[in-house]
Every structure is written in C-alpha cells, then in structure tokens.
Coordinates of C-alpha atoms and ligand atoms in Angstrom, one line a residue:
M30 CA 142.1 25.2 45.2
C31 CA 143.2 28.5 43.7
G32 CA 144.3 29.6 40.2
I33 CA 147.8 31.1 39.5
V34 CA 149.1 32.5 36.3
G35 CA 152.4 34.1 35.2
Y36 CA 153.7 35.9 32.1
V37 CA 157.1 37.0 31.0
G38 CA 157.6 38.4 27.5
Q39 CA 157.3 41.6 25.6
K40 CA 153.6 42.5 25.9
D41 CA 151.9 44.4 28.6
C42 CA 151.1 41.6 31.0
A43 CA 148.3 42.8 33.2
P44 CA 145.5 42.2 30.6
I45 CA 147.0 38.7 29.8
L46 CA 147.1 37.8 33.5
V47 CA 143.6 39.0 34.2
E48 CA 142.2 37.1 31.1
G49 CA 144.1 34.0 32.3
L50 CA 142.6 34.3 35.8
R51 CA 139.2 34.6 34.2
R52 CA 139.7 31.2 32.7
L53 CA 140.7 29.9 36.1
E54 CA 137.8 31.4 38.1
Y55 CA 136.3 27.9 38.3
R56 CA 139.2 27.2 40.8
G57 CA 138.2 29.9 43.2
Y58 CA 136.9 33.4 43.2
D59 CA 136.9 35.0 46.7
S60 CA 139.6 37.5 45.9
A61 CA 142.3 38.1 43.2
G62 CA 145.4 40.1 42.6
L63 CA 148.4 40.8 40.3
A64 CA 152.1 41.6 40.9
V65 CA 153.8 43.3 38.0
H66 CA 157.4 44.6 37.4
T67 CA 156.5 48.2 36.5
G68 CA 160.0 49.6 36.2
R69 CA 159.7 51.0 39.8
G70 CA 160.0 47.4 41.2
V71 CA 157.2 44.9 41.8
E72 CA 153.9 46.6 42.4
I73 CA 150.7 44.8 43.4
V74 CA 147.0 45.4 43.1
R75 CA 144.5 43.1 44.9
A76 CA 140.7 43.1 45.4
V77 CA 138.2 41.1 47.4
G78 CA 135.4 39.3 45.4
K79 CA 135.1 38.4 41.8
L80 CA 137.6 39.4 39.1
S81 CA 135.4 42.3 38.0
N82 CA 136.5 43.9 41.3
L83 CA 140.2 43.4 40.4
D84 CA 139.4 44.9 36.9
A85 CA 138.0 48.0 38.7
A86 CA 141.0 48.2 41.0
L87 CA 143.3 48.0 38.0
K88 CA 141.5 50.9 36.3
K89 CA 142.2 53.0 39.3
N90 CA 145.8 51.8 39.7
P91 CA 147.0 50.5 36.4
L92 CA 150.0 48.2 36.4
S93 CA 152.2 48.4 33.3
G94 CA 155.1 45.9 32.6
T95 CA 156.0 42.8 30.8
T96 CA 156.7 40.4 33.7
G97 CA 154.0 39.5 36.2
I98 CA 152.0 37.0 38.2
G99 CA 148.4 36.7 39.2
H100 CA 146.1 34.8 41.5
T101 CA 142.4 34.0 42.0
R102 CA 141.8 32.7 45.5
W103 CA 139.7 30.0 47.2
A104 CA 140.5 30.5 50.8
T105 CA 142.0 27.7 52.9
H106 CA 143.8 29.8 55.6
G107 CA 142.3 33.2 56.5
R108 CA 139.1 34.7 55.5
P109 CA 138.7 36.4 52.1
S110 CA 140.0 39.9 52.5
E111 CA 142.4 42.2 50.7
A112 CA 145.2 41.4 53.2
N113 CA 144.7 37.7 52.7
A114 CA 144.5 38.0 48.9
H115 CA 147.6 37.0 46.8
P116 CA 150.2 38.1 45.7
H117 CA 151.9 38.2 49.1
V118 CA 154.9 40.5 49.4
A119 CA 158.1 40.3 51.6
G120 CA 160.9 42.8 50.8
H121 CA 161.3 42.8 47.0
V122 CA 159.6 39.4 46.6
A123 CA 156.0 38.7 45.6
V124 CA 154.5 35.2 45.6
V125 CA 151.3 33.5 44.4
H126 CA 150.4 30.1 45.7
N127 CA 147.9 27.3 45.2
G128 CA 148.0 24.6 47.8
I129 CA 148.3 24.1 51.6
I130 CA 151.5 24.5 53.6
E131 CA 151.2 21.8 56.3
N132 CA 153.8 23.2 58.7
H133 CA 152.6 26.8 58.4
V134 CA 152.0 27.2 62.2
Q135 CA 155.6 26.3 63.1
L136 CA 157.1 28.4 60.2
R137 CA 155.0 31.4 61.3
R138 CA 156.2 31.0 64.9
D139 CA 159.8 30.8 63.7
L140 CA 159.5 33.9 61.5
E141 CA 157.9 35.9 64.2
S142 CA 160.6 34.9 66.6
R143 CA 163.1 36.4 64.1
G144 CA 161.2 39.6 64.2
V145 CA 159.2 39.3 61.0
K146 CA 155.8 41.0 61.1
L147 CA 153.3 39.1 59.0
Q148 CA 150.5 41.1 57.4
S149 CA 148.0 38.2 56.7
D150 CA 146.6 35.0 58.1
T151 CA 147.7 33.0 55.1
D152 CA 150.2 30.2 54.8
T153 CA 151.5 31.8 51.6
E154 CA 152.9 34.9 53.1
I155 CA 155.3 32.7 55.1
V156 CA 156.8 31.4 51.8
A157 CA 157.3 35.0 50.6
H158 CA 159.2 35.8 53.8
L159 CA 161.3 32.6 53.6
I160 CA 162.4 33.6 50.0
D161 CA 163.1 37.2 51.0
E162 CA 165.2 35.9 54.0
A163 CA 167.2 33.6 51.7
M164 CA 167.8 36.5 49.3
R165 CA 169.0 38.7 52.1
Q166 CA 171.3 35.9 53.4
G167 CA 173.2 36.0 50.1
R168 CA 171.3 33.7 47.7
T169 CA 171.7 36.2 44.9
R170 CA 169.7 34.3 42.3
L171 CA 165.9 34.2 42.9
S172 CA 165.8 30.6 41.9
E173 CA 168.4 29.7 44.6
A174 CA 166.4 31.6 47.2
V175 CA 163.2 29.8 46.2
R176 CA 165.0 26.5 46.4
T177 CA 166.3 27.3 49.9
A178 CA 162.9 28.5 51.1
L179 CA 161.1 25.5 49.8
G180 CA 163.6 23.3 51.8
H181 CA 161.7 24.5 54.9
V182 CA 158.2 23.9 53.6
R183 CA 156.1 20.8 53.9
G184 CA 152.8 20.4 52.1
A185 CA 151.3 21.1 48.7
Y186 CA 152.2 24.0 46.5
A187 CA 152.3 25.5 43.1
I188 CA 154.0 28.8 43.4
A189 CA 155.0 31.6 41.1
V190 CA 157.5 34.2 42.3
V191 CA 158.8 37.5 41.0
S192 CA 161.3 39.8 42.6
G193 CA 162.3 43.4 42.1
D194 CA 165.9 42.2 41.9
A195 CA 165.2 39.9 38.9
P196 CA 163.0 42.0 36.6
D197 CA 162.9 39.7 33.6
E198 CA 162.1 36.3 35.2
I199 CA 159.5 34.3 37.0
V200 CA 160.4 31.3 39.2
V201 CA 157.8 28.6 39.6
A202 CA 157.8 25.4 41.6
K203 CA 155.5 22.5 42.2
Q204 CA 154.7 19.8 44.8
D205 CA 151.2 18.1 44.7
S206 CA 149.4 21.1 43.1
P207 CA 149.1 21.5 39.3
L208 CA 151.4 23.7 37.3
V209 CA 151.8 23.9 33.5
L210 CA 154.2 26.0 31.5
G211 CA 153.2 27.6 28.2
I212 CA 155.9 28.0 25.6
G213 CA 155.4 31.0 23.2
E214 CA 157.4 33.1 20.7
N215 CA 159.6 35.5 22.9
E216 CA 157.1 34.9 25.7
N217 CA 156.5 32.2 28.3
F218 CA 153.7 31.4 30.6
A219 CA 152.9 29.5 33.8
A220 CA 149.5 28.6 35.1
S221 CA 147.5 26.2 37.3
D222 CA 145.7 24.9 34.3
I223 CA 145.8 24.9 30.5
P224 CA 142.7 27.2 29.8
A225 CA 144.6 30.2 31.3
I226 CA 147.2 30.1 28.5
L227 CA 145.3 28.5 25.6
A228 CA 144.6 31.8 23.9
H229 CA 148.4 32.4 23.6
T230 CA 150.0 29.0 23.0
R231 CA 149.1 25.4 22.6
D232 CA 152.7 24.2 23.4
I233 CA 152.8 23.2 27.0
I234 CA 155.1 21.5 29.5
L235 CA 153.7 19.8 32.6
L236 CA 155.9 20.5 35.6
H237 CA 156.2 17.4 37.9
D238 CA 156.3 17.2 41.7
G239 CA 159.5 18.3 43.2
E240 CA 160.5 20.5 40.2
M241 CA 161.0 24.2 39.6
A242 CA 161.5 26.3 36.5
V243 CA 163.0 29.7 35.7
L244 CA 161.0 31.5 33.0
T245 CA 162.4 34.4 30.9
A246 CA 161.0 35.7 27.6
S247 CA 163.3 33.4 25.6
H248 CA 164.1 30.5 28.0
V249 CA 162.5 27.9 30.2
E250 CA 165.0 26.2 32.5
I251 CA 163.6 23.2 34.5
S252 CA 165.3 21.6 37.4
T253 CA 164.6 19.5 40.4
L254 CA 164.3 21.2 43.8
E255 CA 167.7 19.6 44.5
G256 CA 169.2 21.4 41.5
T257 CA 169.5 18.7 38.8
R258 CA 168.7 20.1 35.3
I259 CA 165.9 18.5 33.4
T260 CA 165.1 18.5 29.7
R261 CA 161.5 18.0 28.8
E262 CA 159.9 18.4 25.4
H263 CA 156.7 20.4 25.1
K264 CA 153.3 18.8 24.1
R265 CA 150.8 20.2 21.7
I266 CA 147.3 20.6 23.1
D267 CA 144.4 20.5 20.7
W268 CA 141.5 21.0 23.2
S269 CA 138.9 23.7 22.6
P270 CA 138.9 26.4 25.3
M271 CA 135.6 24.8 26.7
Q272 CA 137.1 21.3 26.8
A273 CA 140.2 22.7 28.5
E274 CA 138.1 24.4 31.2
K275 CA 136.6 21.0 32.0
G276 CA 140.1 19.4 32.0
G277 CA 139.1 17.4 28.9
Y278 CA 136.0 15.9 30.6
K279 CA 132.6 16.2 29.0
H280 CA 131.0 17.8 32.1
F281 CA 132.2 19.5 35.3
M282 CA 130.4 16.8 37.3
L283 CA 132.5 14.1 35.7
K284 CA 135.7 16.2 36.3
E285 CA 134.7 16.7 39.9
I286 CA 134.0 13.0 40.4
H287 CA 137.6 12.3 39.2
E288 CA 139.0 15.1 41.4
Q289 CA 137.9 13.3 44.5
P290 CA 141.2 11.6 45.3
R291 CA 142.9 15.0 45.2
A292 CA 140.1 16.6 47.3
I293 CA 140.5 14.0 50.0
E294 CA 144.3 14.4 50.0
D295 CA 143.8 18.1 50.5
T296 CA 141.2 17.6 53.2
L297 CA 143.5 15.3 55.1
R298 CA 146.6 17.3 54.5
G299 CA 148.2 18.6 57.7
R300 CA 145.5 17.1 59.9
V301 CA 146.3 13.4 60.1
D302 CA 149.1 12.7 62.6
L303 CA 149.7 9.0 61.8
P304 CA 152.7 8.5 64.1
N305 CA 150.7 9.5 67.1
A306 CA 147.5 8.0 65.8
D307 CA 145.6 11.2 66.1
V308 CA 144.0 14.2 64.4
V309 CA 145.6 17.7 64.7
G310 CA 143.3 19.6 67.0
A311 CA 144.2 23.1 65.7
E312 CA 142.6 22.1 62.4
I313 CA 139.3 20.7 63.7
G314 CA 137.7 23.9 65.1
L315 CA 136.9 22.2 68.5
S316 CA 138.9 22.4 71.7
A317 CA 139.9 19.3 73.5
E318 CA 138.0 20.5 76.6
L319 CA 134.8 20.8 74.6
A320 CA 135.3 17.5 72.9
Q321 CA 135.4 15.9 76.4
R322 CA 132.4 17.9 77.8
V323 CA 129.9 17.4 74.9
S324 CA 126.9 15.4 76.0
R325 CA 125.2 15.1 72.6
V326 CA 126.2 15.8 69.0
Y327 CA 123.3 17.2 66.9
F328 CA 124.0 17.2 63.2
V329 CA 122.0 19.6 60.9
A330 CA 122.3 19.7 57.1
C331 CA 120.3 19.5 53.9
G332 CA 120.4 17.3 50.8
T333 CA 123.7 15.6 50.1
S334 CA 125.3 17.2 53.2
A335 CA 122.6 15.5 55.3
H336 CA 123.8 12.2 53.9
S337 CA 127.4 12.8 54.9
A338 CA 126.1 14.1 58.3
M339 CA 124.3 10.8 58.8
A340 CA 127.6 8.9 58.3
G341 CA 129.2 11.4 60.7
R342 CA 126.5 10.6 63.3
Y343 CA 127.2 6.9 63.0
W344 CA 131.0 7.5 63.4
V345 CA 130.6 9.8 66.4
E346 CA 128.5 7.1 68.1
Q347 CA 130.8 4.3 67.2
L348 CA 134.2 5.9 67.8
A349 CA 133.5 8.6 70.4
R350 CA 130.5 6.9 72.0
I351 CA 128.5 10.2 72.2
P352 CA 124.7 10.1 71.7
S353 CA 124.1 11.7 68.3
T354 CA 121.2 12.8 66.2
L355 CA 120.6 14.2 62.7
E356 CA 118.0 16.7 61.7
I357 CA 117.3 18.1 58.3
G358 CA 117.8 21.9 58.3
S359 CA 114.3 22.8 57.3
E360 CA 112.8 20.6 60.0
V361 CA 114.9 22.3 62.7
R362 CA 113.2 25.5 61.8
T363 CA 109.8 23.9 61.8
R364 CA 110.1 21.8 64.9
D365 CA 111.5 24.2 67.5
P366 CA 113.8 21.6 68.9
V367 CA 115.3 21.6 72.4
F368 CA 119.1 22.3 72.5
V369 CA 121.0 22.2 75.8
P370 CA 124.2 23.9 76.7
N371 CA 126.4 20.8 76.3
D372 CA 125.1 20.1 72.9
L373 CA 127.6 20.3 70.0
V374 CA 125.7 21.2 66.9
V375 CA 127.6 20.2 63.7
A376 CA 126.3 22.1 60.7
V377 CA 127.3 20.5 57.5
S378 CA 127.1 22.6 54.3
Q379 CA 129.1 22.5 51.1
S380 CA 128.3 26.1 50.3
G381 CA 128.1 27.4 53.8
E382 CA 125.1 29.5 52.6
T383 CA 122.1 27.1 52.7
L384 CA 119.3 29.1 54.4
D385 CA 117.7 26.2 56.2
T386 CA 121.0 25.1 57.7
L387 CA 121.9 28.7 58.6
A388 CA 118.6 29.2 60.4
A389 CA 119.2 26.0 62.4
V390 CA 122.6 27.3 63.4
K391 CA 121.1 30.5 64.6
A392 CA 118.4 28.7 66.6
A393 CA 121.0 26.4 68.2
K394 CA 123.3 29.4 69.1
A395 CA 120.4 31.3 70.6
A396 CA 119.6 28.2 72.7
G397 CA 123.2 28.2 74.0
A398 CA 124.6 25.3 72.0
H399 CA 128.1 25.3 70.6
V400 CA 128.1 25.2 66.8
L401 CA 130.8 23.7 64.6
A402 CA 130.5 24.3 60.9
V403 CA 131.8 21.7 58.4
T404 CA 131.9 23.6 55.1
N405 CA 133.9 24.1 51.9
V406 CA 133.8 27.9 51.9
V407 CA 136.0 29.8 54.3
D408 CA 134.1 32.6 56.0
S409 CA 130.8 31.6 54.5
A410 CA 127.6 32.7 56.3
I411 CA 127.4 29.4 58.3
A412 CA 131.1 29.5 59.2
R413 CA 130.6 33.0 60.5
A414 CA 127.5 32.2 62.4
S415 CA 129.2 29.2 64.1
D416 CA 131.7 29.0 67.0
G417 CA 134.3 27.1 65.0
A418 CA 134.8 25.7 61.5
L419 CA 136.2 22.5 60.1
Y420 CA 136.9 23.2 56.4
T421 CA 136.8 20.7 53.7
H422 CA 139.4 21.5 51.0
A423 CA 137.5 20.2 47.9
G424 CA 137.9 23.5 46.0
P425 CA 134.9 25.1 44.2
E426 CA 132.3 22.6 43.0
I427 CA 130.6 23.7 39.8
G428 CA 128.3 20.8 38.9
V429 CA 125.0 21.3 40.8
A430 CA 125.1 17.7 41.9
S431 CA 127.5 17.5 44.7
T432 CA 130.2 14.8 44.5
K433 CA 133.7 15.8 45.7
C434 CA 132.2 17.9 48.5
F435 CA 130.3 14.9 49.7
T436 CA 133.3 12.7 50.0
S437 CA 135.4 15.5 51.5
Q438 CA 132.7 16.0 54.1
L439 CA 132.9 12.3 54.9
A440 CA 136.7 12.5 55.4
A441 CA 136.3 15.6 57.6
L442 CA 133.5 14.0 59.7
L443 CA 135.5 10.8 60.2
M444 CA 138.5 12.9 61.4
L445 CA 136.1 14.8 63.8
A446 CA 134.9 11.5 65.2
I447 CA 138.4 10.2 65.7
Y448 CA 139.5 13.5 67.3
M449 CA 136.6 13.3 69.8
G450 CA 137.1 9.6 70.4
R451 CA 140.8 10.2 71.2
R452 CA 140.0 13.1 73.6
R453 CA 137.3 11.0 75.4
G454 CA 139.4 7.9 75.6
T455 CA 136.9 5.8 73.7
L456 CA 139.3 5.1 70.9
D457 CA 142.7 3.7 71.7
T458 CA 145.9 4.2 69.8
D459 CA 145.6 0.9 67.8
G460 CA 142.0 1.7 66.9
A461 CA 142.8 5.2 65.8
H462 CA 145.8 4.1 63.9
R463 CA 143.8 1.5 62.0
V464 CA 141.1 4.0 60.9
L465 CA 143.6 6.8 60.1
D466 CA 145.8 4.5 58.1
A467 CA 142.8 3.3 56.1
L468 CA 141.7 6.9 55.5
W469 CA 145.2 7.8 54.4
R470 CA 145.0 5.1 51.8
V471 CA 141.6 6.1 50.4
P472 CA 142.8 8.5 47.6
A473 CA 144.8 5.7 46.0
Q474 CA 141.9 3.3 46.3
M475 CA 139.5 5.9 44.9
R476 CA 141.7 6.1 41.8
E477 CA 141.3 2.3 41.4
V478 CA 137.5 2.5 41.6
L479 CA 137.3 5.5 39.2
A480 CA 139.3 3.5 36.7
R481 CA 136.3 1.2 36.4
G482 CA 134.2 3.9 34.7
E483 CA 133.7 2.0 31.4
D484 CA 132.2 -1.0 33.3
I485 CA 129.8 1.3 35.1
K486 CA 128.9 3.0 31.8
A487 CA 128.0 -0.4 30.4
I488 CA 125.6 -1.0 33.3
A489 CA 124.1 2.4 32.9
K490 CA 123.3 1.6 29.3
K491 CA 121.4 -1.5 30.3
Y492 CA 119.1 0.4 32.7
L493 CA 118.5 3.5 30.6
R494 CA 114.8 2.9 30.1
T495 CA 114.0 2.2 33.7
R496 CA 111.5 4.5 35.4
D497 CA 112.3 3.7 39.0
M498 CA 115.3 2.4 41.0
L499 CA 115.8 1.3 44.6
F500 CA 119.0 1.8 46.5
L501 CA 119.7 -0.2 49.7
G502 CA 122.5 -0.1 52.3
R503 CA 123.0 -0.7 56.0
G504 CA 124.9 1.2 58.7
T505 CA 127.1 3.8 57.1
E506 CA 126.2 2.4 53.6
F507 CA 122.6 3.6 54.3
P508 CA 123.6 7.2 53.7
V509 CA 125.5 6.0 50.6
A510 CA 122.3 4.4 49.3
L511 CA 120.4 7.7 50.0
E512 CA 123.1 9.6 48.2
G513 CA 123.1 7.2 45.2
A514 CA 119.3 7.7 44.8
L515 CA 119.6 11.4 45.2
K516 CA 122.3 11.7 42.5
L517 CA 120.3 9.6 40.1
K518 CA 117.0 11.6 40.5
E519 CA 118.8 14.9 40.5
I520 CA 120.5 14.6 37.1
S521 CA 118.7 11.8 35.2
Y522 CA 115.2 12.5 36.4
I523 CA 114.7 8.8 37.0
H524 CA 112.6 8.2 40.2
A525 CA 114.9 6.6 42.8
E526 CA 114.6 5.9 46.5
G527 CA 117.2 5.1 49.0
Y528 CA 116.3 2.8 52.0
A529 CA 118.0 1.2 54.9
A530 CA 118.3 -2.4 53.7
G531 CA 116.5 -3.6 56.8
E532 CA 113.5 -1.4 56.1
M533 CA 112.8 -3.1 52.8
K534 CA 110.5 -5.7 54.2
H535 CA 108.5 -3.0 55.8
G536 CA 107.1 -1.7 52.6
P537 CA 109.4 -1.2 49.6
I538 CA 109.6 -4.9 48.9
A539 CA 106.1 -4.6 47.4
L540 CA 107.6 -2.7 44.5
I541 CA 110.0 -5.4 43.5
D542 CA 109.4 -7.3 40.3
E543 CA 111.4 -7.9 37.1
D544 CA 111.1 -4.2 36.2
M545 CA 112.7 -2.9 39.4
P546 CA 116.5 -2.5 39.4
V547 CA 117.7 -2.6 43.0
V548 CA 121.2 -1.2 43.7
V549 CA 122.6 -2.9 46.8
V550 CA 125.6 -1.5 48.6
C551 CA 127.1 -4.6 50.1
P552 CA 130.8 -4.3 50.8
R553 CA 132.4 -6.8 53.3
D554 CA 131.6 -5.1 56.6
N555 CA 130.0 -6.0 59.8
Q556 CA 126.5 -5.8 58.2
Y557 CA 127.5 -8.0 55.2
D558 CA 125.4 -11.1 56.1
K559 CA 122.3 -9.2 56.7
T560 CA 122.6 -7.1 53.5
F561 CA 123.4 -10.3 51.5
S562 CA 120.1 -11.8 52.8
N563 CA 118.3 -8.7 51.5
M564 CA 119.8 -9.3 48.1
E565 CA 118.5 -12.8 48.2
E566 CA 115.0 -11.4 48.9
V567 CA 115.3 -9.1 45.9
K568 CA 116.4 -12.0 43.7
A569 CA 113.6 -14.2 44.9
R570 CA 111.2 -11.6 43.6
E571 CA 112.9 -11.3 40.3
G572 CA 114.3 -7.9 41.0
Q573 CA 117.3 -6.8 38.9
L574 CA 120.3 -6.7 41.2
I575 CA 123.1 -4.2 40.8
A576 CA 125.7 -4.7 43.5
V577 CA 128.6 -2.6 44.9
C578 CA 130.7 -5.1 46.7
T579 CA 134.3 -5.9 47.8
E580 CA 136.8 -7.2 45.2
G581 CA 136.8 -11.0 45.0
D582 CA 133.4 -11.4 46.5
E583 CA 132.3 -14.4 44.4
D584 CA 129.1 -14.9 46.5
V585 CA 127.7 -11.5 45.5
R586 CA 128.7 -12.1 42.0
A587 CA 127.0 -15.5 41.8
L588 CA 123.9 -14.1 43.3
C589 CA 123.8 -11.3 40.8
F590 CA 124.0 -13.7 37.9
S591 CA 120.6 -13.9 36.2
D592 CA 119.4 -17.6 35.9
A593 CA 117.2 -16.6 32.9
A594 CA 118.5 -16.4 29.4
P595 CA 118.9 -12.8 28.2
R596 CA 115.4 -11.3 27.7
S597 CA 113.6 -8.0 27.6
S598 CA 111.1 -7.1 30.4
T599 CA 108.2 -4.8 29.7
R600 CA 110.4 -1.7 30.3
G601 CA 113.1 -3.0 28.1
I602 CA 115.5 -4.0 30.8
L603 CA 117.8 -6.7 29.5
S604 CA 118.7 -9.4 32.0
A605 CA 122.1 -10.3 30.7
A606 CA 124.5 -13.1 31.4
E607 CA 127.2 -10.8 32.9
P608 CA 126.2 -9.8 36.5
D609 CA 126.0 -6.1 37.3
V610 CA 128.6 -5.9 39.9
I611 CA 131.0 -3.1 40.7
T612 CA 133.8 -3.7 43.1
I613 CA 135.8 -1.6 45.6
P614 CA 139.1 -2.6 47.1
E615 CA 139.3 -4.2 50.6
A616 CA 139.2 -1.4 53.1
A617 CA 138.4 -0.8 56.8
N618 CA 134.6 -0.6 57.5
E619 CA 134.8 3.1 58.4
V620 CA 136.2 4.3 55.1
Q621 CA 134.2 2.1 52.8
P622 CA 131.5 4.8 52.2
L623 CA 134.1 7.0 50.6
L624 CA 134.7 4.2 48.1
T625 CA 131.2 2.7 47.6
V626 CA 129.6 6.1 46.7
L627 CA 131.9 6.5 43.6
P628 CA 130.2 3.8 41.5
L629 CA 126.8 5.3 42.4
Q630 CA 128.0 8.8 41.3
L631 CA 129.3 7.4 38.0
L632 CA 126.1 5.3 37.5
A633 CA 124.0 8.4 37.9
Y634 CA 126.3 10.4 35.7
Y635 CA 126.3 8.0 32.8
M636 CA 122.6 7.4 33.0
A637 CA 122.0 11.1 32.8
D638 CA 124.5 11.7 30.0
L639 CA 123.2 8.8 28.0
K640 CA 119.7 10.2 28.4
G641 CA 121.0 13.6 27.3
T642 CA 119.9 15.6 30.3
D643 CA 121.7 18.8 31.4
V644 CA 124.1 17.1 33.8
D645 CA 125.8 20.2 35.2
Q646 CA 122.7 22.3 35.6
P647 CA 119.8 19.9 36.1
R648 CA 116.3 21.4 35.8
N649 CA 114.8 23.2 38.7
L650 CA 117.9 23.0 40.9
A651 CA 120.3 25.6 42.1
K652 CA 123.8 25.1 43.5
T653 CA 123.2 27.2 46.5
V654 CA 119.8 27.2 48.1
T655 CA 119.3 30.5 49.9
V656 CA 115.5 30.4 50.0
E657 CA 113.1 28.7 52.4
Ligands
M6R729 O1 125.6 23.8 50.2 P1 124.9 22.7 51.0 O2 125.7 21.5 51.2 O3 124.3 23.2 52.3 O4 123.7 22.3 50.1 C1 122.7 21.4 50.6 C2 121.9 20.9 49.4 O5 121.2 21.9 48.8 C3 122.8 20.2 48.4 O6 123.5 19.1 49.0 C4 121.9 19.6 47.3 O7 121.2 18.5 47.8 C5 122.8 19.1 46.1 N1 122.2 19.5 44.9 C6 123.1 17.7 46.1 O8 123.7 17.2 44.9

C-alpha cells in the first residue's frame, strides 16, 4: 500500500504534491519522491525515510513546474532505498505506482533480454520501461503508450505517469488499487485517496477498475483501457479532513477491520497458483530443498502475531505433517531453548521490530537454525536478521490493536503450510486445490461478514456493563478465541480470557454463572460436536452464550436462545429473546479462522467505542514494542 498524487494546473506543483503526500503518509512512509516538469524535461527528487527527508532533499534541489506526480512508499518489492523509491524513470517517462505487478519476474526477464538495464528491484520500474518502449515504438500519445504497456501487465495498480514529451498532462490508470480524480478550476488532481486533494477541491471522480484518464489543467478525459470513452459526473465530498483520512470511518481500527478483504487479496496476489494447486515458491522465502529437509518448525512471535503463529503451527502439522511448536518471543530469551540445524524458525511479526521476537531470531540463528520472517514491513529488523522473508501485504496498520495484519498473517502462514505440504508430498493436488480455492474465496466472504456490523453492535450494547468475558474455541479456533479476548481487553479494558474449549472443565468452568458472557467460536468444522457440548455446559450453568457459527446452524441458534424471560442480572446483562449469534458463510475448515475472527474484532471495537475508550491508542500500549 503506497500513496500517489498528481497535479496539473497553473500553480507551482511541488508544495501541493508534498502536502498531498503528507495526507497519504498513513498508506506508507519508507521513502518518497516527486517527478516534475521543470521546463528542462521531467526531473525527479527522491529520499529514503519520512517525508521530512524529501522536504530536505527538495530544499537542496528545488523542482519548479506546474505538472508533476508524487509518491510515498510502503515497500512490497525491494528494500526501502533511494533507488527503489518512486518515481521510476525510463527514457523521458516517470511513473508512480501503488499495487503489485504479479508477472513482474517474467516482464523483468523479457526487458533484460531486450537489453534494458533496470536500476531498481521494484515491479514499478518495469512499467516505466514498458511505457518508454511503447513510445519509442511509435505510440506518440502518452496515453496510447500507457495503454499498450498495461496490456502486458497483470496485477493490481494505480499509476500516474508523466513524460517529457507531454509537458502539460498526466496519465493515470487503475486496476484493483484505489485512484480518485479531483476536479478544480484550471487545475486537476489525481490521488490514492481523498485527503490528499481535499484542501484544493471537494469535487471528485472515482476511477473504476480497467479505466484510465488523461488530465490536463482544463480537461479530464476518462476511457477504458480498451479505449472506449466514458462520461462520469463528479461527486461533492463533504467530509472533514480528519474523516477523510479515516476513509469516513470513526477510527483507524474500524477502517482497518474493513480493509481486511483487500489486505488478503494483496497478500494472495501473485502467490496462489490455482491451476497447478500450488503456491509460488519465489514469493515464500523458503527453497523447495529446505522445505523438504526441515525436521521441525519452531514458531516465535508475541501478542496477536503469536495467535496467528499458533494457527500456522496447526496448519503446518495438518498439511505438511512436520512436528511444530510455538514459543512466545520473550520466553525464548528466558528459556535458552535448544535449536538444531534442521529447525525452521518462523518469526511472525507485524512490525518486524518487536525486540523479544528479534532476540529469539538472533538466538536461533546463532544456534544454526534457518529463520523465515513473516512480516508486514519489508527490510525491517526481523526481516534483515532472518534468512528469508514472507511478506504480508496489509499496508501500514495505524490502530494499535492489530486486525488486518492478523488475518494477513493467517493467509501467509496457510500458504506456507500448503507450500511445504506440496514439496513434501503430504498434500495432494486435490487437497491443495480445495484449500487454495477456499482461501481465494475468503475476501468475498469477509465482505459478507463485515456487512453484519450493526448486528454485532447490538450485541456489544447488551454486554457493555460486563466486567469479564470468556472466549472459547478448539483447534484453529483456539487462537481465534485468544485473539478475540486480547482485542477486547486491549481496547475496552474489559477483562477477557481465551481458552481452548476443551480446557474449560479444568478450571474456568468455575467462573460461569449468569453474569459471565461466554463467546464460543463454533463453526461447522471437525471439532463442532465437541465445541457444541461445551456450549451446552455453559448454558447448563446459566452462562450467557454468544456464538460465532456457520450460516443456517439452527442448533447453535436454538441453544443460544435464553429460556428465561428478559431480565437483568446483577451486572445489568439483559438476557433477551433474540439469541446472540453471529454467522459466517460455509467455508473449508482451514480458512474459517480468517472469517470467525471478524465478528470478534467488531465486538471488541463496538464495546470499546460504546464505552468511549481511546480505540486507536489504548492506554499503556504501543504499536511497536522495542523494549524488553
Ligand atoms: O509487531 P508485532 O506483530 O511483532 O507485535 C507483537 C505484539 O506487540 C502485537 O501483536 C500486540 O499484541 C498488538 N497490540 C495486538 O493488537
């Protein structure tokens, strides 16, 4: 996830572009750059790090002109460096891009075989060269060259392009990554998101997938990538700048919860090979030879990442049949564990900076283990300290409570388990196809679950005055139960505990009475009957059941009906006639955790918001924990 912005008009564009990028910094901030028509052609200035570094670079090398594009980057291909920062240049053409080009490896090879020398590790530079080639092959209009180049590209993109040969225009195009156009008086804008242009215009046009536009100071000409002209009226936006930054959502956390379908799509993009029922090895960070040789997989992580790692452990055991274990980062440091050379240590960390996980990685490396980082930040400390990296593509997460990074980690770890299972022959074509197909359908199913937000909010209202909550789940729903409890305590400050449902009778059952809400994650899977029995045990002790189950499960629904007439318990919990049941669509067992966690994230969110806590920055917590 990166931010792009473009301006064409009569004003000096560099300050407008930099200010626009500042409003998009939430989309990424590892490097930034501008390309501006200065009268001497297109000139670029780029800098690694936050925008203040670009400001400083522009003071040294000012860019003056009225047409330009800018970019703030969140690396997906290639570490954060000046060479990898956008804009990327080929001939007279400069390009900024947000998205992931799936066939970049093949396109790079093709370009190199034609003698092109690429300067960066990015997928974007390839697009710049394809456009430049098309221009040199006689596509005299920039828009025609862009159209020709995009004909070779597969994947997600929002691009903005300028060329020294077309000093008064910007060409933009979009497929699966956001792009808005801003309509002004003798000036026009393009950006990844509305906040970047809100200070200049409130009249916007949303570009659709498969469309491109040519922007000049006085015109916006929209067409399909095939060349059909499109007329679209602009819309007036009345959001405040703050609302716009959160995409109209009240909090970043809620926005990020709703970004999960897109985050999963981006994490799967270019990695799932459905026709061959496999996962693309080059993207996994682990060689086929190593995948075959590993004798144990040792997951290390903290907090939410430890919950996704726990699911990863279950999948590696089930699909690749490799003995696996999970250790909390801080305990690895404390315990001096024994690693052996054929251990694969998988370090899971959203930030890639968590000190306890980093220390575990260093200890494992020192002991001779091979380390694979699963992280959302390219070239982060944990990625650098590891032998390979499998990147999630969730984009920056701003809410302290992790949501989209958790589900992206689940998707990445499930792909890792499938990849290893295929290499080791424990997962046949049919089995792999079944799971990959289910994974591919998850984003659409997530959208269905997220549409049930109002029902979840109604449940949250009922339990607002509770002081404690239990969360139960079995198998891969156990980490989901742990995650649901962690989300609730982090942001609402309500005491919550997650347990393996089978563990309830070994202690927690003593807590259950009419004042104890118990959230049970009970989709139709191979653990269903046992978890259902646990729900009956809760009900027998008058606990308040809240269930996450599969659509159409009338048994769970009937069980969650309260026999008693509506009444208040001592803590004000109302046992109502309507059962507290949230459903997920039918899905293969393996992908259910990506769906069942969504209602729990929303439950925590609404309980916190209704209580009025600081959802995005809960007390005492930090987004990145770089202390012991
Ligand atoms: O960046 P990491 O994934 O390594 O962070 C680990 C934990 O600090 C983090 O998951 C924490 O538990 C979050 N606040 C959870 O919402």
